[in-house]
Structure formats: structure tokens, C-alpha cells
């Protein structure tokens, strides 16, 4: 079934099941339209299969499951085929998206994630789908918060996984299950009779998330639900800071040729760091460097500028003074 082939309101949920339509509406700030089609990222694990189960029940005829095959493991094609067959048996539209290209050289998880979202976004753009759902849940949120705490992330990073964000011009990525625990999702998938795919990467000790997950499981004093709730509170605070930073940008930042001039005098540190992040990201994008500065690096650069010292970050040169001048750093000379 192709997107747009069904146009109907969502179905009233089973009182015993999570109200997915309500959760999506809360994340978006609006209800799902009666003619909107939804794509669900479906790896074949219990989390994504639970989300697909809820989505297919809430929006019958308006859901397509998307499975990405990175071709990283010998059995990945068979796993994608299994998901496709199970979807077909349930009357759920499905598409397998295959990544072609050279092997990832380093930082496997980050590169695989970027490739996955690229493929998902391309499919949605090609089929006119504006909502992409993923099955991130409270346990994922707790793990993310702990990892970012360990890295010394700032307030934006500690906000964790956002419930919704733009993924391209006409596509919104929605994570409606951030308030649900993994065990609940496993129960939904099992009750629906899915044959679950086990991803060995989830148990690979080389990945930081694997170690963090093991720490949570081995430490009863760490409450995953409480950590996830804390990330939600931090996300609300971050949203307020983003709102204030947007207004500070209009009044405190101006362009001067290729440079951006920032008047940071008297601003709170959190706003200063957001202005620097936006300026560096904007200037990095003009060079197509693809570099995204981390919160800790931004904080250190802000401290240097405040002390009258310059610095370079993500291909951007920052010069101190009464106002700060940021511009693309000169290209390095080849030896």
C-alpha cells in the first residue's frame, strides 16, 4: 500500500495499550492529520516492532515500515527479509532500504546512524511522507543522559533525546515512546507474535552504550525512569534557553563579510555558548566541513574568549575583543 492511499482518522486505542496517537500529538504539539501517512523505522528488534504494532493499530492503512540493511553483517539481508515477510502477513506496507558504498572506516555506530537517517529521510521525501517514527524509549534516554554526563556535556546535550525534531525541510522525526520502558515494549512485541531480530551490536563491548546499559542493569540505585524524567525536564529548560538564544542572536550577532560578530557582554554563559554554537555551525556549513562542535569544546572556547584569548574550533577562527569576531579559519598549507 502506497502512502496517501488511505485517508482516515486514527482509531480509538485499546485502553490497555499506550495511546500512540496521543503520544505523537504531544510530541508534535498537534494531532496527526487524517490524511497523513507515517513511516516507522523498523529494525526487527522488539522496540521497533512494538512501535509498529501500535502504529498499525492506531493508523490502519497509513503506516509503512522501513528497514535499513547496512550490509554490515552476513545475516542482515535475511533479517530484513524476515521483517518484510512478517509485515506482509499482517497487511502492513514495508520497504527495505539497502546501503551501498564503502565500508565505514571508523566510529561505526555514528556513521551507521547517519547513513540510516539519510536513507530513511530520502525514502520519506520520495514518497511525500512527513512523519518518521522511531522507537527510542525511557531506557535509551537514561543511557544517553549518563553517557553525556560522563562526557561533560552542556545543558543542550543533557536534554537527551528530543521527542521531535526536524529531519530535513518537510520531515519531522518523532520519538513518541520516550516515556515507556523497554520491558513494556518487549511485552507488546511478544504479545503481537512477532519473531524478533537480535542485533549483536547491542551487546558489543566496544560501544559506550553497551557499557552504560550494563551499568544501569547492574546498579539498582540508578533509576532509569527517573533519569529519563530528568532528561525530559532538562529538555524543557533547553527549549526555553533556545527561545532566549534566538532573540539574543537577533540583537547581539551581526554579519561582517565572511565573519560573524558576537557581542557577548553581560550575557549568561548558557546563552553565550548557544550563540557560539550557532555561529560556528553556520560558518562550518559554509565550508562544508560537516563538523559539529560539542558542548564541552564550546564552553572551553567561550572561556578562552572571555579571558582575551582566541581559538579555533571546527574550522572556525574566533578572535577576542570587546566583541568577538568569528570567521572561517585559513586553509592549512600542505607540506
PDB file of N, CA, C and O in Angstrom, residues 84-139:
ATOM      1  N   UNK A  84      10.119  -8.049   6.514  1.00  0.00           N
ATOM      2  CA  UNK A  84       9.231  -7.797   5.384  1.00  0.00           C
ATOM      3  C   UNK A  84       8.130  -8.853   5.303  1.00  0.00           C
ATOM      4  O   UNK A  84       6.951  -8.529   5.075  1.00  0.00           O
ATOM      5  N   UNK A  85       8.501 -10.129   5.479  1.00  0.00           N
ATOM      6  CA  UNK A  85       7.524 -11.213   5.398  1.00  0.00           C
ATOM      7  C   UNK A  85       6.490 -11.114   6.517  1.00  0.00           C
ATOM      8  O   UNK A  85       5.291 -11.336   6.304  1.00  0.00           O
ATOM      9  N   UNK A  86       6.947 -10.787   7.711  1.00  0.00           N
ATOM     10  CA  UNK A  86       6.018 -10.669   8.833  1.00  0.00           C
ATOM     11  C   UNK A  86       5.065  -9.481   8.639  1.00  0.00           C
ATOM     12  O   UNK A  86       3.889  -9.554   9.004  1.00  0.00           O
ATOM     13  N   UNK A  87       5.579  -8.400   8.069  1.00  0.00           N
ATOM     14  CA  UNK A  87       4.710  -7.257   7.780  1.00  0.00           C
ATOM     15  C   UNK A  87       3.670  -7.625   6.725  1.00  0.00           C
ATOM     16  O   UNK A  87       2.488  -7.282   6.848  1.00  0.00           O
ATOM     17  N   UNK A  88       4.110  -8.337   5.695  1.00  0.00           N
ATOM     18  CA  UNK A  88       3.186  -8.745   4.641  1.00  0.00           C
ATOM     19  C   UNK A  88       2.071  -9.616   5.208  1.00  0.00           C
ATOM     20  O   UNK A  88       0.896  -9.492   4.821  1.00  0.00           O
ATOM     21  N   UNK A  89       2.413 -10.497   6.136  1.00  0.00           N
ATOM     22  CA  UNK A  89       1.407 -11.376   6.742  1.00  0.00           C
ATOM     23  C   UNK A  89       0.384 -10.598   7.559  1.00  0.00           C
ATOM     24  O   UNK A  89      -0.743 -11.064   7.754  1.00  0.00           O
ATOM     25  N   UNK A  90       0.757  -9.404   8.006  1.00  0.00           N
ATOM     26  CA  UNK A  90      -0.144  -8.569   8.813  1.00  0.00           C
ATOM     27  C   UNK A  90      -0.782  -7.450   7.987  1.00  0.00           C
ATOM     28  O   UNK A  90      -1.497  -6.612   8.543  1.00  0.00           O
ATOM     29  N   UNK A  91      -0.485  -7.407   6.704  1.00  0.00           N
ATOM     30  CA  UNK A  91      -1.052  -6.369   5.856  1.00  0.00           C
ATOM     31  C   UNK A  91      -0.458  -4.998   6.081  1.00  0.00           C
ATOM     32  O   UNK A  91      -1.102  -3.980   5.814  1.00  0.00           O
ATOM     33  N   UNK A  92       0.802  -4.951   6.553  1.00  0.00           N
ATOM     34  CA  UNK A  92       1.488  -3.683   6.804  1.00  0.00           C
ATOM     35  C   UNK A  92       2.472  -3.428   5.669  1.00  0.00           C
ATOM     36  O   UNK A  92       3.303  -4.293   5.346  1.00  0.00           O
ATOM     37  N   UNK A  93       2.401  -2.277   5.040  1.00  0.00           N
ATOM     38  CA  UNK A  93       3.341  -1.931   3.971  1.00  0.00           C
ATOM     39  C   UNK A  93       4.762  -1.907   4.510  1.00  0.00           C
ATOM     40  O   UNK A  93       5.004  -1.481   5.645  1.00  0.00           O
ATOM     41  N   UNK A  94       5.712  -2.350   3.698  1.00  0.00           N
ATOM     42  CA  UNK A  94       7.107  -2.449   4.141  1.00  0.00           C
ATOM     43  C   UNK A  94       8.049  -2.153   2.988  1.00  0.00           C
ATOM     44  O   UNK A  94       7.757  -2.484   1.827  1.00  0.00           O
ATOM     45  N   UNK A  95       9.173  -1.522   3.292  1.00  0.00           N
ATOM     46  CA  UNK A  95      10.229  -1.307   2.303  1.00  0.00           C
ATOM     47  C   UNK A  95      11.575  -1.535   2.976  1.00  0.00           C
ATOM     48  O   UNK A  95      11.782  -1.125   4.124  1.00  0.00           O
ATOM     49  N   UNK A  96      12.458  -2.233   2.266  1.00  0.00           N
ATOM     50  CA  UNK A  96      13.832  -2.423   2.739  1.00  0.00           C
ATOM     51  C   UNK A  96      14.728  -1.432   2.015  1.00  0.00           C
ATOM     52  O   UNK A  96      14.718  -1.352   0.788  1.00  0.00           O
ATOM     53  N   UNK A  97      15.505  -0.688   2.779  1.00  0.00           N
ATOM     54  CA  UNK A  97      16.416   0.321   2.231  1.00  0.00           C
ATOM     55  C   UNK A  97      17.835  -0.190   2.408  1.00  0.00           C
ATOM     56  O   UNK A  97      18.285  -0.413   3.539  1.00  0.00           O
ATOM     57  N   UNK A  98      18.534  -0.396   1.312  1.00  0.00           N
ATOM     58  CA  UNK A  98      19.862  -1.005   1.347  1.00  0.00           C
ATOM     59  C   UNK A  98      20.927   0.070   1.152  1.00  0.00           C
ATOM     60  O   UNK A  98      20.847   0.885   0.219  1.00  0.00           O
ATOM     61  N   UNK A  99      21.896   0.062   2.026  1.00  0.00           N
ATOM     62  CA  UNK A  99      23.014   0.994   1.895  1.00  0.00           C
ATOM     63  C   UNK A  99      24.070   0.396   0.985  1.00  0.00           C
ATOM     64  O   UNK A  99      24.549  -0.712   1.215  1.00  0.00           O
ATOM     65  N   UNK A 100      24.446   1.147  -0.023  1.00  0.00           N
ATOM     66  CA  UNK A 100      25.552   0.774  -0.895  1.00  0.00           C
ATOM     67  C   UNK A 100      26.693   1.762  -0.663  1.00  0.00           C
ATOM     68  O   UNK A 100      26.468   2.950  -0.439  1.00  0.00           O
ATOM     69  N   UNK A 101      27.897   1.264  -0.737  1.00  0.00           N
ATOM     70  CA  UNK A 101      29.039   2.149  -0.553  1.00  0.00           C
ATOM     71  C   UNK A 101      30.154   1.441   0.172  1.00  0.00           C
ATOM     72  O   UNK A 101      30.009   0.289   0.608  1.00  0.00           O
ATOM     73  N   UNK A 102      31.290   2.125   0.336  1.00  0.00           N
ATOM     74  CA  UNK A 102      32.434   1.509   1.002  1.00  0.00           C
ATOM     75  C   UNK A 102      32.169   1.257   2.477  1.00  0.00           C
ATOM     76  O   UNK A 102      31.257   1.851   3.067  1.00  0.00           O
ATOM     77  N   UNK A 103      32.945   0.379   3.045  1.00  0.00           N
ATOM     78  CA  UNK A 103      32.811   0.070   4.467  1.00  0.00           C
ATOM     79  C   UNK A 103      33.136   1.302   5.303  1.00  0.00           C
ATOM     80  O   UNK A 103      33.917   2.162   4.890  1.00  0.00           O
ATOM     81  N   UNK A 104      32.513   1.398   6.469  1.00  0.00           N
ATOM     82  CA  UNK A 104      32.801   2.507   7.364  1.00  0.00           C
ATOM     83  C   UNK A 104      34.225   2.360   7.907  1.00  0.00           C
ATOM     84  O   UNK A 104      34.619   1.287   8.372  1.00  0.00           O
ATOM     85  N   UNK A 105      34.966   3.454   7.880  1.00  0.00           N
ATOM     86  CA  UNK A 105      36.373   3.392   8.280  1.00  0.00           C
ATOM     87  C   UNK A 105      36.528   3.436   9.796  1.00  0.00           C
ATOM     88  O   UNK A 105      37.385   2.769  10.356  1.00  0.00           O
ATOM     89  N   UNK A 106      35.717   4.241  10.473  1.00  0.00           N
ATOM     90  CA  UNK A 106      35.865   4.407  11.919  1.00  0.00           C
ATOM     91  C   UNK A 106      34.540   4.874  12.489  1.00  0.00           C
ATOM     92  O   UNK A 106      33.620   5.241  11.759  1.00  0.00           O
ATOM     93  N   UNK A 107      34.444   4.849  13.843  1.00  0.00           N
ATOM     94  CA  UNK A 107      33.244   5.320  14.537  1.00  0.00           C
ATOM     95  C   UNK A 107      32.005   4.682  13.910  1.00  0.00           C
ATOM     96  O   UNK A 107      31.092   5.367  13.437  1.00  0.00           O
ATOM     97  N   UNK A 108      31.988   3.368  13.924  1.00  0.00           N
ATOM     98  CA  UNK A 108      30.995   2.583  13.197  1.00  0.00           C
ATOM     99  C   UNK A 108      29.564   2.978  13.549  1.00  0.00           C
ATOM    100  O   UNK A 108      28.730   3.197  12.662  1.00  0.00           O
ATOM    101  N   UNK A 109      29.244   3.070  14.840  1.00  0.00           N
ATOM    102  CA  UNK A 109      27.863   3.343  15.227  1.00  0.00           C
ATOM    103  C   UNK A 109      27.397   4.709  14.734  1.00  0.00           C
ATOM    104  O   UNK A 109      26.280   4.852  14.236  1.00  0.00           O
ATOM    105  N   UNK A 110      28.244   5.722  14.860  1.00  0.00           N
ATOM    106  CA  UNK A 110      27.855   7.065  14.428  1.00  0.00           C
ATOM    107  C   UNK A 110      27.654   7.122  12.919  1.00  0.00           C
ATOM    108  O   UNK A 110      26.684   7.720  12.422  1.00  0.00           O
ATOM    109  N   UNK A 111      28.551   6.486  12.171  1.00  0.00           N
ATOM    110  CA  UNK A 111      28.423   6.507  10.713  1.00  0.00           C
ATOM    111  C   UNK A 111      27.205   5.695  10.257  1.00  0.00           C
ATOM    112  O   UNK A 111      26.507   6.092   9.315  1.00  0.00           O
ATOM    113  N   UNK A 112      26.963   4.572  10.917  1.00  0.00           N
ATOM    114  CA  UNK A 112      25.797   3.766  10.561  1.00  0.00           C
ATOM    115  C   UNK A 112      24.506   4.519  10.863  1.00  0.00           C
ATOM    116  O   UNK A 112      23.546   4.476  10.081  1.00  0.00           O
ATOM    117  N   UNK A 113      24.477   5.228  11.987  1.00  0.00           N
ATOM    118  CA  UNK A 113      23.289   6.007  12.338  1.00  0.00           C
ATOM    119  C   UNK A 113      23.045   7.111  11.309  1.00  0.00           C
ATOM    120  O   UNK A 113      21.908   7.327  10.868  1.00  0.00           O
ATOM    121  N   UNK A 114      24.116   7.816  10.919  1.00  0.00           N
ATOM    122  CA  UNK A 114      23.967   8.879   9.924  1.00  0.00           C
ATOM    123  C   UNK A 114      23.471   8.320   8.594  1.00  0.00           C
ATOM    124  O   UNK A 114      22.582   8.902   7.950  1.00  0.00           O
ATOM    125  N   UNK A 115      24.018   7.178   8.178  1.00  0.00           N
ATOM    126  CA  UNK A 115      23.588   6.562   6.920  1.00  0.00           C
ATOM    127  C   UNK A 115      22.139   6.106   7.008  1.00  0.00           C
ATOM    128  O   UNK A 115      21.365   6.246   6.042  1.00  0.00           O
ATOM    129  N   UNK A 116      21.759   5.590   8.155  1.00  0.00           N
ATOM    130  CA  UNK A 116      20.378   5.120   8.340  1.00  0.00           C
ATOM    131  C   UNK A 116      19.394   6.280   8.199  1.00  0.00           C
ATOM    132  O   UNK A 116      18.400   6.184   7.455  1.00  0.00           O
ATOM    133  N   UNK A 117      19.657   7.378   8.882  1.00  0.00           N
ATOM    134  CA  UNK A 117      18.736   8.514   8.799  1.00  0.00           C
ATOM    135  C   UNK A 117      18.719   9.113   7.398  1.00  0.00           C
ATOM    136  O   UNK A 117      17.680   9.606   6.946  1.00  0.00           O
ATOM    137  N   UNK A 118      19.840   9.064   6.719  1.00  0.00           N
ATOM    138  CA  UNK A 118      19.890   9.574   5.340  1.00  0.00           C
ATOM    139  C   UNK A 118      18.973   8.747   4.439  1.00  0.00           C
ATOM    140  O   UNK A 118      18.180   9.301   3.652  1.00  0.00           O
ATOM    141  N   UNK A 119      19.050   7.426   4.557  1.00  0.00           N
ATOM    142  CA  UNK A 119      18.209   6.550   3.748  1.00  0.00           C
ATOM    143  C   UNK A 119      16.728   6.721   4.103  1.00  0.00           C
ATOM    144  O   UNK A 119      15.867   6.779   3.212  1.00  0.00           O
ATOM    145  N   UNK A 120      16.433   6.800   5.384  1.00  0.00           N
ATOM    146  CA  UNK A 120      15.043   6.959   5.821  1.00  0.00           C
ATOM    147  C   UNK A 120      14.467   8.288   5.319  1.00  0.00           C
ATOM    148  O   UNK A 120      13.336   8.339   4.823  1.00  0.00           O
ATOM    149  N   UNK A 121      15.257   9.344   5.453  1.00  0.00           N
ATOM    150  CA  UNK A 121      14.782  10.660   5.021  1.00  0.00           C
ATOM    151  C   UNK A 121      14.579  10.702   3.512  1.00  0.00           C
ATOM    152  O   UNK A 121      13.609  11.298   3.015  1.00  0.00           O
ATOM    153  N   UNK A 122      15.491  10.079   2.763  1.00  0.00           N
ATOM    154  CA  UNK A 122      15.347  10.049   1.305  1.00  0.00           C
ATOM    155  C   UNK A 122      14.062   9.325   0.893  1.00  0.00           C
ATOM    156  O   UNK A 122      13.358   9.770  -0.019  1.00  0.00           O
ATOM    157  N   UNK A 123      13.765   8.192   1.554  1.00  0.00           N
ATOM    158  CA  UNK A 123      12.546   7.457   1.210  1.00  0.00           C
ATOM    159  C   UNK A 123      11.319   8.313   1.509  1.00  0.00           C
ATOM    160  O   UNK A 123      10.388   8.395   0.698  1.00  0.00           O
ATOM    161  N   UNK A 124      11.306   8.954   2.674  1.00  0.00           N
ATOM    162  CA  UNK A 124      10.159   9.776   3.044  1.00  0.00           C
ATOM    163  C   UNK A 124       9.968  10.933   2.064  1.00  0.00           C
ATOM    164  O   UNK A 124       8.836  11.240   1.666  1.00  0.00           O
ATOM    165  N   UNK A 125      11.068  11.555   1.649  1.00  0.00           N
ATOM    166  CA  UNK A 125      10.974  12.661   0.691  1.00  0.00           C
ATOM    167  C   UNK A 125      10.416  12.166  -0.644  1.00  0.00           C
ATOM    168  O   UNK A 125       9.576  12.827  -1.268  1.00  0.00           O
ATOM    169  N   UNK A 126      10.880  10.990  -1.076  1.00  0.00           N
ATOM    170  CA  UNK A 126      10.443  10.453  -2.367  1.00  0.00           C
ATOM    171  C   UNK A 126       8.972  10.065  -2.358  1.00  0.00           C
ATOM    172  O   UNK A 126       8.327  10.053  -3.417  1.00  0.00           O
ATOM    173  N   UNK A 127       8.424   9.755  -1.181  1.00  0.00           N
ATOM    174  CA  UNK A 127       7.048   9.275  -1.108  1.00  0.00           C
ATOM    175  C   UNK A 127       6.110  10.287  -0.439  1.00  0.00           C
ATOM    176  O   UNK A 127       4.956   9.964  -0.153  1.00  0.00           O
ATOM    177  N   UNK A 128       6.597  11.485  -0.194  1.00  0.00           N
ATOM    178  CA  UNK A 128       5.734  12.520   0.373  1.00  0.00           C
ATOM    179  C   UNK A 128       5.284  12.259   1.789  1.00  0.00           C
ATOM    180  O   UNK A 128       4.202  12.681   2.193  1.00  0.00           O
ATOM    181  N   UNK A 129       6.109  11.574   2.576  1.00  0.00           N
ATOM    182  CA  UNK A 129       5.780  11.272   3.969  1.00  0.00           C
ATOM    183  C   UNK A 129       6.455  12.298   4.872  1.00  0.00           C
ATOM    184  O   UNK A 129       7.658  12.536   4.759  1.00  0.00           O
ATOM    185  N   UNK A 130       5.688  12.897   5.777  1.00  0.00           N
ATOM    186  CA  UNK A 130       6.223  13.959   6.614  1.00  0.00           C
ATOM    187  C   UNK A 130       6.505  13.574   8.044  1.00  0.00           C
ATOM    188  O   UNK A 130       7.061  14.374   8.807  1.00  0.00           O
ATOM    189  N   UNK A 131       6.146  12.340   8.449  1.00  0.00           N
ATOM    190  CA  UNK A 131       6.367  11.896   9.827  1.00  0.00           C
ATOM    191  C   UNK A 131       7.123  10.572   9.826  1.00  0.00           C
ATOM    192  O   UNK A 131       6.683   9.596   9.218  1.00  0.00           O
ATOM    193  N   UNK A 132       8.259  10.563  10.497  1.00  0.00           N
ATOM    194  CA  UNK A 132       9.070   9.351  10.651  1.00  0.00           C
ATOM    195  C   UNK A 132       9.160   9.034  12.128  1.00  0.00           C
ATOM    196  O   UNK A 132       9.647   9.851  12.921  1.00  0.00           O
ATOM    197  N   UNK A 133       8.695   7.851  12.522  1.00  0.00           N
ATOM    198  CA  UNK A 133       8.692   7.451  13.928  1.00  0.00           C
ATOM    199  C   UNK A 133       9.839   6.506  14.227  1.00  0.00           C
ATOM    200  O   UNK A 133      10.137   5.603  13.438  1.00  0.00           O
ATOM    201  N   UNK A 134      10.499   6.720  15.359  1.00  0.00           N
ATOM    202  CA  UNK A 134      11.493   5.768  15.848  1.00  0.00           C
ATOM    203  C   UNK A 134      11.118   5.359  17.267  1.00  0.00           C
ATOM    204  O   UNK A 134      10.387   6.063  17.962  1.00  0.00           O
ATOM    205  N   UNK A 135      11.656   4.213  17.707  1.00  0.00           N
ATOM    206  CA  UNK A 135      11.184   3.579  18.950  1.00  0.00           C
ATOM    207  C   UNK A 135      12.085   3.852  20.144  1.00  0.00           C
ATOM    208  O   UNK A 135      12.141   3.034  21.065  1.00  0.00           O
ATOM    209  N   UNK A 136      12.776   4.975  20.179  1.00  0.00           N
ATOM    210  CA  UNK A 136      13.577   5.300  21.361  1.00  0.00           C
ATOM    211  C   UNK A 136      12.667   5.365  22.588  1.00  0.00           C
ATOM    212  O   UNK A 136      11.570   5.934  22.525  1.00  0.00           O
ATOM    213  N   UNK A 137      13.136   4.808  23.703  1.00  0.00           N
ATOM    214  CA  UNK A 137      12.297   4.685  24.897  1.00  0.00           C
ATOM    215  C   UNK A 137      13.029   5.220  26.124  1.00  0.00           C
ATOM    216  O   UNK A 137      14.136   5.778  26.009  1.00  0.00           O
ATOM    217  N   UNK A 138      12.411   5.052  27.294  1.00  0.00           N
ATOM    218  CA  UNK A 138      12.951   5.640  28.519  1.00  0.00           C
ATOM    219  C   UNK A 138      14.321   5.074  28.867  1.00  0.00           C
ATOM    220  O   UNK A 138      15.190   5.798  29.367  1.00  0.00           O
ATOM    221  N   UNK A 139      14.553   3.804  28.611  1.00  0.00           N
ATOM    222  CA  UNK A 139      15.859   3.217  28.916  1.00  0.00           C
ATOM    223  C   UNK A 139      16.937   3.817  28.012  1.00  0.00           C
ATOM    224  O   UNK A 139      18.061   4.076  28.460  1.00  0.00           O
TER     225      UNK A 139
END
